[in-house]
Amino acid sequence: MVNAVKVFKKTAPNGKVTAYLTRRDFVDHIDHTSPVDGVIVVDNDYLRGRRVYARVAVTFRHGREEDEVMGLSFSKELVLVNTQVAPNAGEEKQSDVQDRLIKKLGANAYAFSVALPQNAPSSVVLDSGDDFSTQPLGVIYDFQLYVADREEERPHRRNSVNFSVRKVQFAPGEPNNRQPQTLVSKSFTLSPGKLNLEASLARGLYFHGQQIEVKLMIHNGSKKTVKSMKAQVVQHVEVTMNNSHFSRVISSLESREGCPITPGTNLNKTFSLTPLASSNQKRFGIALDGQVKDQDANLASSTMVAAGKNVNDALGIIVSYSLRVKLNCGAIGGELTADLPFKLMHPDPLTTKPALRKMQSSDNLEFEDFSRLRRGQSVSED
């Protein structure tokens, strides 16, 4: 059986510069970030003493472009990396795929590897709630290879290659098996006793598309009656660019089964919810990991940081999730609310696939034109 290794290809408008990417996601492993690497092909006669530079820029957009009037701007662009990648002295450590590409493409091929700063924000896109916004909201990365005399020189479109890349996070290889649980109580004015609610999840980490089950144990020691129950998955978003916070209910289920829960009685109940991006389309503020119009866009993954660091110190857009349970005791009695925080992420492809062996000479290179950004699982380790 012959294995094919996928390589992404794109050529500059003038046809003089061609780039091949072996991976197109900066993968954040919490303690380090995997680089984006590949091979650039450019004729030395075209260079004529010039250099090829790699530039990675991140754009923070927290408002619609259509609302920018009288000099008001809702976006900020930062250049995180700007470095020379060709010609190089050949000292760059090369992967097996890069070695194969250089042998196949000839002497004008140069290997490159570009890494991001460890504190660079993860890619997150916010749904604008309509189809009229020309620019996506959120954290957008642009990877550019261009020919210039100096790195400060402004790139020209005709001799540059642009890629839409992402910085993504995957679930840790050894997740924390802590079981989230909470116990909350509510007392009532001029009424003896308390209403007790114990809620628990099976685990603290779920993958996108998985069903989330919450178990409830209700003991009504008060004189009030519980009329209904509701379970919600809530997405919490913090936009650090303008220091704003908001939450969105992305999945909800209300039930009256077992109700009313009269004074002195107990009830055990299980709710099952599956949060999906497809059920939250065109809702302003929903955080996604892909463009709003992509059919395979997922809800944004939970933001994770290294041990000893505070997640509130992260940059860009911070995303977290919680499962919220509400017991309704009527207009006078009010509600009893419990929140259970959990992580929602993608599994690491390296932990779901067998270990990659070293490429054999029989392996083929499959070239694919870089047309759009694939969502969901990263192809960086394929």
PDB file of C-alpha atoms in Angstrom, residues 43-299:
ATOM      1  CA  ASP A  43      14.529  31.413  -9.011  1.00  0.00           C
ATOM      2  CA  ASN A  44      17.864  33.002  -8.098  1.00  0.00           C
ATOM      3  CA  ASP A  45      17.741  34.988 -11.355  1.00  0.00           C
ATOM      4  CA  TYR A  46      14.513  36.558 -10.166  1.00  0.00           C
ATOM      5  CA  LEU A  47      15.883  37.336  -6.714  1.00  0.00           C
ATOM      6  CA  ARG A  48      18.943  39.231  -8.009  1.00  0.00           C
ATOM      7  CA  GLY A  49      20.298  39.793  -4.535  1.00  0.00           C
ATOM      8  CA  ARG A  50      16.922  40.220  -2.865  1.00  0.00           C
ATOM      9  CA  ARG A  51      15.595  38.026  -0.045  1.00  0.00           C
ATOM     10  CA  VAL A  52      12.453  36.074   0.745  1.00  0.00           C
ATOM     11  CA  TYR A  53      10.863  37.008   4.061  1.00  0.00           C
ATOM     12  CA  ALA A  54       8.163  35.336   6.150  1.00  0.00           C
ATOM     13  CA  ARG A  55       5.695  37.586   7.909  1.00  0.00           C
ATOM     14  CA  VAL A  56       2.984  36.562  10.376  1.00  0.00           C
ATOM     15  CA  ALA A  57       0.440  39.229  11.310  1.00  0.00           C
ATOM     16  CA  VAL A  58      -2.516  38.920  13.658  1.00  0.00           C
ATOM     17  CA  THR A  59      -5.559  41.153  13.336  1.00  0.00           C
ATOM     18  CA  PHE A  60      -7.762  41.881  16.353  1.00  0.00           C
ATOM     19  CA  ARG A  61     -11.180  43.026  15.161  1.00  0.00           C
ATOM     20  CA  HIS A  62     -13.807  43.760  17.816  1.00  0.00           C
ATOM     21  CA  GLY A  63     -16.298  45.803  15.783  1.00  0.00           C
ATOM     22  CA  ARG A  64     -17.868  45.844  12.345  1.00  0.00           C
ATOM     23  CA  GLU A  65     -15.957  47.569   9.577  1.00  0.00           C
ATOM     24  CA  GLU A  66     -19.216  49.200   8.449  1.00  0.00           C
ATOM     25  CA  ASP A  67     -19.418  51.058  11.783  1.00  0.00           C
ATOM     26  CA  GLU A  68     -15.994  52.675  11.462  1.00  0.00           C
ATOM     27  CA  VAL A  69     -16.801  56.351  10.880  1.00  0.00           C
ATOM     28  CA  MET A  70     -15.016  59.641  11.560  1.00  0.00           C
ATOM     29  CA  GLY A  71     -11.665  57.955  12.098  1.00  0.00           C
ATOM     30  CA  LEU A  72     -12.990  55.370  14.559  1.00  0.00           C
ATOM     31  CA  SER A  73     -11.255  51.994  14.195  1.00  0.00           C
ATOM     32  CA  PHE A  74     -12.326  48.650  15.652  1.00  0.00           C
ATOM     33  CA  SER A  75      -9.281  46.672  14.562  1.00  0.00           C
ATOM     34  CA  LYS A  76      -5.608  46.430  15.392  1.00  0.00           C
ATOM     35  CA  GLU A  77      -2.925  44.603  13.401  1.00  0.00           C
ATOM     36  CA  LEU A  78       0.277  43.367  15.019  1.00  0.00           C
ATOM     37  CA  VAL A  79       3.232  41.813  13.200  1.00  0.00           C
ATOM     38  CA  LEU A  80       4.413  38.921  15.365  1.00  0.00           C
ATOM     39  CA  VAL A  81       7.099  37.484  13.059  1.00  0.00           C
ATOM     40  CA  ASN A  82       9.128  38.989  10.227  1.00  0.00           C
ATOM     41  CA  THR A  83      12.209  36.968   9.329  1.00  0.00           C
ATOM     42  CA  GLN A  84      14.279  35.948   6.334  1.00  0.00           C
ATOM     43  CA  VAL A  85      13.693  32.405   5.066  1.00  0.00           C
ATOM     44  CA  ALA A  86      15.568  32.364   1.721  1.00  0.00           C
ATOM     45  CA  PRO A  87      18.282  32.223   0.633  1.00  0.00           C
ATOM     46  CA  ASN A  88      19.490  30.454   3.751  1.00  0.00           C
ATOM     47  CA  ALA A  89      22.629  28.589   4.653  1.00  0.00           C
ATOM     48  CA  GLY A  90      20.822  25.265   4.810  1.00  0.00           C
ATOM     49  CA  GLU A  91      21.246  25.086   8.582  1.00  0.00           C
ATOM     50  CA  GLU A  92      17.488  24.864   9.138  1.00  0.00           C
ATOM     51  CA  LYS A  93      16.521  21.549  10.696  1.00  0.00           C
ATOM     52  CA  GLN A  94      14.364  19.824   8.119  1.00  0.00           C
ATOM     53  CA  SER A  95      11.542  17.339   8.446  1.00  0.00           C
ATOM     54  CA  ASP A  96      11.254  14.230   6.290  1.00  0.00           C
ATOM     55  CA  VAL A  97       8.608  15.895   4.137  1.00  0.00           C
ATOM     56  CA  GLN A  98      10.810  18.946   3.574  1.00  0.00           C
ATOM     57  CA  ASP A  99      13.725  16.711   2.547  1.00  0.00           C
ATOM     58  CA  ARG A 100      11.532  14.971  -0.004  1.00  0.00           C
ATOM     59  CA  LEU A 101      10.226  18.279  -1.346  1.00  0.00           C
ATOM     60  CA  ILE A 102      13.698  19.781  -1.760  1.00  0.00           C
ATOM     61  CA  LYS A 103      14.922  16.684  -3.639  1.00  0.00           C
ATOM     62  CA  LYS A 104      11.848  16.843  -5.857  1.00  0.00           C
ATOM     63  CA  LEU A 105      11.827  20.611  -6.510  1.00  0.00           C
ATOM     64  CA  GLY A 106      15.537  21.186  -7.146  1.00  0.00           C
ATOM     65  CA  ALA A 107      18.236  23.652  -6.154  1.00  0.00           C
ATOM     66  CA  ASN A 108      15.920  26.685  -6.017  1.00  0.00           C
ATOM     67  CA  ALA A 109      13.929  25.192  -3.128  1.00  0.00           C
ATOM     68  CA  TYR A 110      14.557  26.388   0.422  1.00  0.00           C
ATOM     69  CA  ALA A 111      13.168  24.886   3.616  1.00  0.00           C
ATOM     70  CA  PHE A 112      11.703  27.221   6.212  1.00  0.00           C
ATOM     71  CA  SER A 113      10.108  27.024   9.634  1.00  0.00           C
ATOM     72  CA  VAL A 114       8.220  29.879  11.315  1.00  0.00           C
ATOM     73  CA  ALA A 115       7.273  29.849  15.001  1.00  0.00           C
ATOM     74  CA  LEU A 116       4.963  32.134  16.967  1.00  0.00           C
ATOM     75  CA  PRO A 117       5.623  33.696  20.374  1.00  0.00           C
ATOM     76  CA  GLN A 118       4.264  31.485  23.131  1.00  0.00           C
ATOM     77  CA  ASN A 119       1.816  34.160  24.341  1.00  0.00           C
ATOM     78  CA  ALA A 120       0.231  34.658  20.907  1.00  0.00           C
ATOM     79  CA  PRO A 121      -3.591  34.415  21.103  1.00  0.00           C
ATOM     80  CA  SER A 122      -5.581  31.501  19.702  1.00  0.00           C
ATOM     81  CA  SER A 123      -7.698  31.937  16.577  1.00  0.00           C
ATOM     82  CA  VAL A 124     -11.321  32.747  17.450  1.00  0.00           C
ATOM     83  CA  VAL A 125     -14.051  34.263  15.255  1.00  0.00           C
ATOM     84  CA  LEU A 126     -17.183  35.936  16.631  1.00  0.00           C
ATOM     85  CA  ASP A 127     -20.455  35.609  14.761  1.00  0.00           C
ATOM     86  CA  SER A 128     -21.592  39.083  13.708  1.00  0.00           C
ATOM     87  CA  GLY A 129     -25.225  37.955  13.560  1.00  0.00           C
ATOM     88  CA  ASP A 130     -25.751  38.896   9.903  1.00  0.00           C
ATOM     89  CA  ASP A 131     -24.402  38.284   6.402  1.00  0.00           C
ATOM     90  CA  PHE A 132     -23.487  41.906   5.707  1.00  0.00           C
ATOM     91  CA  SER A 133     -20.171  42.225   7.582  1.00  0.00           C
ATOM     92  CA  THR A 134     -17.252  42.294   5.150  1.00  0.00           C
ATOM     93  CA  GLN A 135     -14.568  41.487   7.722  1.00  0.00           C
ATOM     94  CA  PRO A 136     -14.835  38.732  10.351  1.00  0.00           C
ATOM     95  CA  LEU A 137     -14.751  39.689  14.013  1.00  0.00           C
ATOM     96  CA  GLY A 138     -12.164  38.117  16.267  1.00  0.00           C
ATOM     97  CA  VAL A 139      -8.520  37.021  16.046  1.00  0.00           C
ATOM     98  CA  ILE A 140      -7.357  36.368  12.472  1.00  0.00           C
ATOM     99  CA  TYR A 141      -3.868  35.258  11.385  1.00  0.00           C
ATOM    100  CA  ASP A 142      -2.235  35.969   8.039  1.00  0.00           C
ATOM    101  CA  PHE A 143       0.964  34.209   6.949  1.00  0.00           C
ATOM    102  CA  GLN A 144       2.825  35.873   4.073  1.00  0.00           C
ATOM    103  CA  LEU A 145       5.948  34.993   2.106  1.00  0.00           C
ATOM    104  CA  TYR A 146       7.278  37.866  -0.017  1.00  0.00           C
ATOM    105  CA  VAL A 147      10.344  39.010  -1.963  1.00  0.00           C
ATOM    106  CA  ALA A 148      11.973  42.295  -0.900  1.00  0.00           C
ATOM    107  CA  ASP A 149      15.340  44.009  -0.453  1.00  0.00           C
ATOM    108  CA  ARG A 150      14.739  44.593   3.267  1.00  0.00           C
ATOM    109  CA  GLU A 151      12.343  43.119   5.809  1.00  0.00           C
ATOM    110  CA  GLU A 152      10.910  46.584   6.577  1.00  0.00           C
ATOM    111  CA  GLU A 153       9.851  46.938   2.954  1.00  0.00           C
ATOM    112  CA  ARG A 154       6.140  46.759   2.294  1.00  0.00           C
ATOM    113  CA  PRO A 155       5.191  43.511   0.493  1.00  0.00           C
ATOM    114  CA  HIS A 156       3.901  43.734  -3.071  1.00  0.00           C
ATOM    115  CA  ARG A 157       0.942  41.578  -3.980  1.00  0.00           C
ATOM    116  CA  ARG A 158       2.474  40.418  -7.265  1.00  0.00           C
ATOM    117  CA  ASN A 159       5.452  38.649  -5.669  1.00  0.00           C
ATOM    118  CA  SER A 160       3.943  37.514  -2.363  1.00  0.00           C
ATOM    119  CA  VAL A 161       2.057  34.415  -1.257  1.00  0.00           C
ATOM    120  CA  ASN A 162      -0.605  34.731   1.437  1.00  0.00           C
ATOM    121  CA  PHE A 163      -2.023  31.955   3.595  1.00  0.00           C
ATOM    122  CA  SER A 164      -4.852  32.042   6.119  1.00  0.00           C
ATOM    123  CA  VAL A 165      -3.501  30.109   9.078  1.00  0.00           C
ATOM    124  CA  ARG A 166      -4.683  29.504  12.617  1.00  0.00           C
ATOM    125  CA  LYS A 167      -3.274  29.014  16.057  1.00  0.00           C
ATOM    126  CA  VAL A 168      -5.193  26.148  17.622  1.00  0.00           C
ATOM    127  CA  GLN A 169      -5.231  24.299  20.921  1.00  0.00           C
ATOM    128  CA  PHE A 170      -6.045  20.623  21.410  1.00  0.00           C
ATOM    129  CA  ALA A 171      -7.035  18.701  24.490  1.00  0.00           C
ATOM    130  CA  PRO A 172      -4.048  17.648  26.624  1.00  0.00           C
ATOM    131  CA  GLY A 173      -2.825  14.075  26.195  1.00  0.00           C
ATOM    132  CA  GLU A 174      -3.454  13.340  29.880  1.00  0.00           C
ATOM    133  CA  PRO A 175      -6.593  15.292  30.805  1.00  0.00           C
ATOM    134  CA  ASN A 176      -7.545  16.018  34.376  1.00  0.00           C
ATOM    135  CA  ASN A 177     -10.054  13.373  35.468  1.00  0.00           C
ATOM    136  CA  ARG A 178     -11.549  15.608  38.140  1.00  0.00           C
ATOM    137  CA  GLN A 179     -15.336  15.294  38.215  1.00  0.00           C
ATOM    138  CA  PRO A 180     -17.003  18.725  38.430  1.00  0.00           C
ATOM    139  CA  GLN A 181     -19.694  18.857  41.077  1.00  0.00           C
ATOM    140  CA  THR A 182     -21.364  21.465  43.222  1.00  0.00           C
ATOM    141  CA  LEU A 183     -23.882  21.699  46.044  1.00  0.00           C
ATOM    142  CA  VAL A 184     -26.040  24.816  46.365  1.00  0.00           C
ATOM    143  CA  SER A 185     -28.871  25.723  48.714  1.00  0.00           C
ATOM    144  CA  LYS A 186     -31.556  28.379  48.844  1.00  0.00           C
ATOM    145  CA  SER A 187     -33.471  29.619  51.859  1.00  0.00           C
ATOM    146  CA  PHE A 188     -36.652  31.620  51.665  1.00  0.00           C
ATOM    147  CA  THR A 189     -37.743  34.687  53.605  1.00  0.00           C
ATOM    148  CA  LEU A 190     -40.333  33.937  56.316  1.00  0.00           C
ATOM    149  CA  SER A 191     -40.193  30.258  55.378  1.00  0.00           C
ATOM    150  CA  PRO A 192     -38.249  27.547  57.243  1.00  0.00           C
ATOM    151  CA  GLY A 193     -35.983  24.967  55.594  1.00  0.00           C
ATOM    152  CA  LYS A 194     -33.826  24.993  52.480  1.00  0.00           C
ATOM    153  CA  LEU A 195     -33.980  23.775  48.903  1.00  0.00           C
ATOM    154  CA  ASN A 196     -30.808  21.756  48.144  1.00  0.00           C
ATOM    155  CA  LEU A 197     -29.425  20.956  44.693  1.00  0.00           C
ATOM    156  CA  GLU A 198     -26.405  18.757  43.977  1.00  0.00           C
ATOM    157  CA  ALA A 199     -25.204  18.692  40.355  1.00  0.00           C
ATOM    158  CA  SER A 200     -22.324  16.734  38.822  1.00  0.00           C
ATOM    159  CA  LEU A 201     -20.724  15.963  35.454  1.00  0.00           C
ATOM    160  CA  ALA A 202     -19.038  12.701  34.479  1.00  0.00           C
ATOM    161  CA  ARG A 203     -15.778  14.505  33.593  1.00  0.00           C
ATOM    162  CA  GLY A 204     -14.345  17.980  33.174  1.00  0.00           C
ATOM    163  CA  LEU A 205     -13.337  17.711  29.490  1.00  0.00           C
ATOM    164  CA  TYR A 206     -15.631  17.053  26.533  1.00  0.00           C
ATOM    165  CA  PHE A 207     -14.929  16.959  22.806  1.00  0.00           C
ATOM    166  CA  HIS A 208     -16.915  18.930  20.231  1.00  0.00           C
ATOM    167  CA  GLY A 209     -20.065  17.035  19.250  1.00  0.00           C
ATOM    168  CA  GLN A 210     -20.147  14.888  22.382  1.00  0.00           C
ATOM    169  CA  GLN A 211     -23.230  14.665  24.557  1.00  0.00           C
ATOM    170  CA  ILE A 212     -22.942  16.264  27.993  1.00  0.00           C
ATOM    171  CA  GLU A 213     -24.887  14.644  30.817  1.00  0.00           C
ATOM    172  CA  VAL A 214     -25.524  16.376  34.128  1.00  0.00           C
ATOM    173  CA  LYS A 215     -26.897  14.462  37.090  1.00  0.00           C
ATOM    174  CA  LEU A 216     -29.131  16.273  39.568  1.00  0.00           C
ATOM    175  CA  MET A 217     -30.052  15.294  43.113  1.00  0.00           C
ATOM    176  CA  ILE A 218     -32.734  17.569  44.532  1.00  0.00           C
ATOM    177  CA  HIS A 219     -33.854  17.596  48.154  1.00  0.00           C
ATOM    178  CA  ASN A 220     -36.674  19.973  48.957  1.00  0.00           C
ATOM    179  CA  GLY A 221     -36.465  20.679  52.678  1.00  0.00           C
ATOM    180  CA  SER A 222     -38.316  23.977  52.331  1.00  0.00           C
ATOM    181  CA  LYS A 223     -41.984  24.877  52.241  1.00  0.00           C
ATOM    182  CA  LYS A 224     -41.795  25.947  48.585  1.00  0.00           C
ATOM    183  CA  THR A 225     -42.602  23.886  45.485  1.00  0.00           C
ATOM    184  CA  VAL A 226     -40.270  23.437  42.496  1.00  0.00           C
ATOM    185  CA  LYS A 227     -42.375  23.934  39.388  1.00  0.00           C
ATOM    186  CA  SER A 228     -39.827  23.268  36.606  1.00  0.00           C
ATOM    187  CA  MET A 229     -36.167  22.543  35.876  1.00  0.00           C
ATOM    188  CA  LYS A 230     -33.860  23.892  33.184  1.00  0.00           C
ATOM    189  CA  ALA A 231     -30.331  22.910  32.052  1.00  0.00           C
ATOM    190  CA  GLN A 232     -28.234  25.191  29.836  1.00  0.00           C
ATOM    191  CA  VAL A 233     -24.760  25.108  28.269  1.00  0.00           C
ATOM    192  CA  VAL A 234     -23.360  28.641  28.480  1.00  0.00           C
ATOM    193  CA  GLN A 235     -20.446  30.017  26.479  1.00  0.00           C
ATOM    194  CA  HIS A 236     -18.531  32.792  28.244  1.00  0.00           C
ATOM    195  CA  VAL A 237     -16.475  35.173  26.087  1.00  0.00           C
ATOM    196  CA  GLU A 238     -13.986  37.793  27.240  1.00  0.00           C
ATOM    197  CA  VAL A 239     -12.694  40.177  24.560  1.00  0.00           C
ATOM    198  CA  THR A 240      -9.440  41.529  25.957  1.00  0.00           C
ATOM    199  CA  MET A 241      -9.082  44.132  23.176  1.00  0.00           C
ATOM    200  CA  ASN A 242     -11.871  46.268  24.647  1.00  0.00           C
ATOM    201  CA  ASN A 243     -12.213  44.552  28.048  1.00  0.00           C
ATOM    202  CA  SER A 244     -15.767  43.350  27.435  1.00  0.00           C
ATOM    203  CA  HIS A 245     -17.459  40.228  28.776  1.00  0.00           C
ATOM    204  CA  PHE A 246     -20.630  38.487  27.660  1.00  0.00           C
ATOM    205  CA  SER A 247     -22.266  35.064  27.796  1.00  0.00           C
ATOM    206  CA  ARG A 248     -24.469  33.174  25.360  1.00  0.00           C
ATOM    207  CA  VAL A 249     -26.709  30.155  25.963  1.00  0.00           C
ATOM    208  CA  ILE A 250     -25.764  27.710  23.206  1.00  0.00           C
ATOM    209  CA  SER A 251     -27.904  24.738  24.275  1.00  0.00           C
ATOM    210  CA  SER A 252     -30.937  24.570  26.555  1.00  0.00           C
ATOM    211  CA  LEU A 253     -33.458  22.036  27.772  1.00  0.00           C
ATOM    212  CA  GLU A 254     -36.417  22.624  30.107  1.00  0.00           C
ATOM    213  CA  SER A 255     -38.392  19.868  31.753  1.00  0.00           C
ATOM    214  CA  ARG A 256     -41.403  19.498  34.046  1.00  0.00           C
ATOM    215  CA  GLU A 257     -40.968  15.740  34.403  1.00  0.00           C
ATOM    216  CA  GLY A 258     -41.067  14.878  38.091  1.00  0.00           C
ATOM    217  CA  CYS A 259     -42.502  18.289  38.938  1.00  0.00           C
ATOM    218  CA  PRO A 260     -43.929  19.708  41.046  1.00  0.00           C
ATOM    219  CA  ILE A 261     -41.342  18.790  43.672  1.00  0.00           C
ATOM    220  CA  THR A 262     -43.359  19.305  46.813  1.00  0.00           C
ATOM    221  CA  PRO A 263     -41.931  20.076  50.290  1.00  0.00           C
ATOM    222  CA  GLY A 264     -40.124  17.136  51.903  1.00  0.00           C
ATOM    223  CA  THR A 265     -39.589  15.158  48.680  1.00  0.00           C
ATOM    224  CA  ASN A 266     -36.470  14.186  46.693  1.00  0.00           C
ATOM    225  CA  LEU A 267     -35.818  13.785  42.966  1.00  0.00           C
ATOM    226  CA  ASN A 268     -32.936  12.409  40.887  1.00  0.00           C
ATOM    227  CA  LYS A 269     -32.798  13.666  37.315  1.00  0.00           C
ATOM    228  CA  THR A 270     -30.382  13.513  34.346  1.00  0.00           C
ATOM    229  CA  PHE A 271     -30.233  16.074  31.533  1.00  0.00           C
ATOM    230  CA  SER A 272     -28.406  15.428  28.243  1.00  0.00           C
ATOM    231  CA  LEU A 273     -27.280  18.363  26.081  1.00  0.00           C
ATOM    232  CA  THR A 274     -25.186  18.577  22.898  1.00  0.00           C
ATOM    233  CA  PRO A 275     -23.863  22.082  22.100  1.00  0.00           C
ATOM    234  CA  LEU A 276     -23.330  22.579  18.352  1.00  0.00           C
ATOM    235  CA  ALA A 277     -22.450  25.530  16.147  1.00  0.00           C
ATOM    236  CA  SER A 278     -25.105  24.463  13.616  1.00  0.00           C
ATOM    237  CA  SER A 279     -27.868  25.226  16.125  1.00  0.00           C
ATOM    238  CA  ASN A 280     -26.483  28.703  16.881  1.00  0.00           C
ATOM    239  CA  GLN A 281     -26.181  30.229  13.432  1.00  0.00           C
ATOM    240  CA  LYS A 282     -26.526  34.002  12.955  1.00  0.00           C
ATOM    241  CA  ARG A 283     -26.446  34.742  16.680  1.00  0.00           C
ATOM    242  CA  PHE A 284     -24.317  37.740  17.538  1.00  0.00           C
ATOM    243  CA  GLY A 285     -21.374  37.008  19.817  1.00  0.00           C
ATOM    244  CA  ILE A 286     -21.142  33.231  19.411  1.00  0.00           C
ATOM    245  CA  ALA A 287     -17.434  32.330  19.387  1.00  0.00           C
ATOM    246  CA  LEU A 288     -16.412  29.918  16.615  1.00  0.00           C
ATOM    247  CA  ASP A 289     -13.159  28.337  15.521  1.00  0.00           C
ATOM    248  CA  GLY A 290     -13.881  29.026  11.830  1.00  0.00           C
ATOM    249  CA  GLN A 291     -15.437  31.536   9.511  1.00  0.00           C
ATOM    250  CA  VAL A 292     -19.158  32.050  10.045  1.00  0.00           C
ATOM    251  CA  LYS A 293     -20.018  30.870   6.513  1.00  0.00           C
ATOM    252  CA  ASP A 294     -18.032  27.629   6.782  1.00  0.00           C
ATOM    253  CA  GLN A 295     -20.273  24.596   6.988  1.00  0.00           C
ATOM    254  CA  ASP A 296     -17.780  22.733   9.200  1.00  0.00           C
ATOM    255  CA  ALA A 297     -17.088  25.543  11.676  1.00  0.00           C
ATOM    256  CA  ASN A 298     -17.222  24.469  15.308  1.00  0.00           C
ATOM    257  CA  LEU A 299     -17.803  26.292  18.538  1.00  0.00           C
TER     258      LEU A 299
END
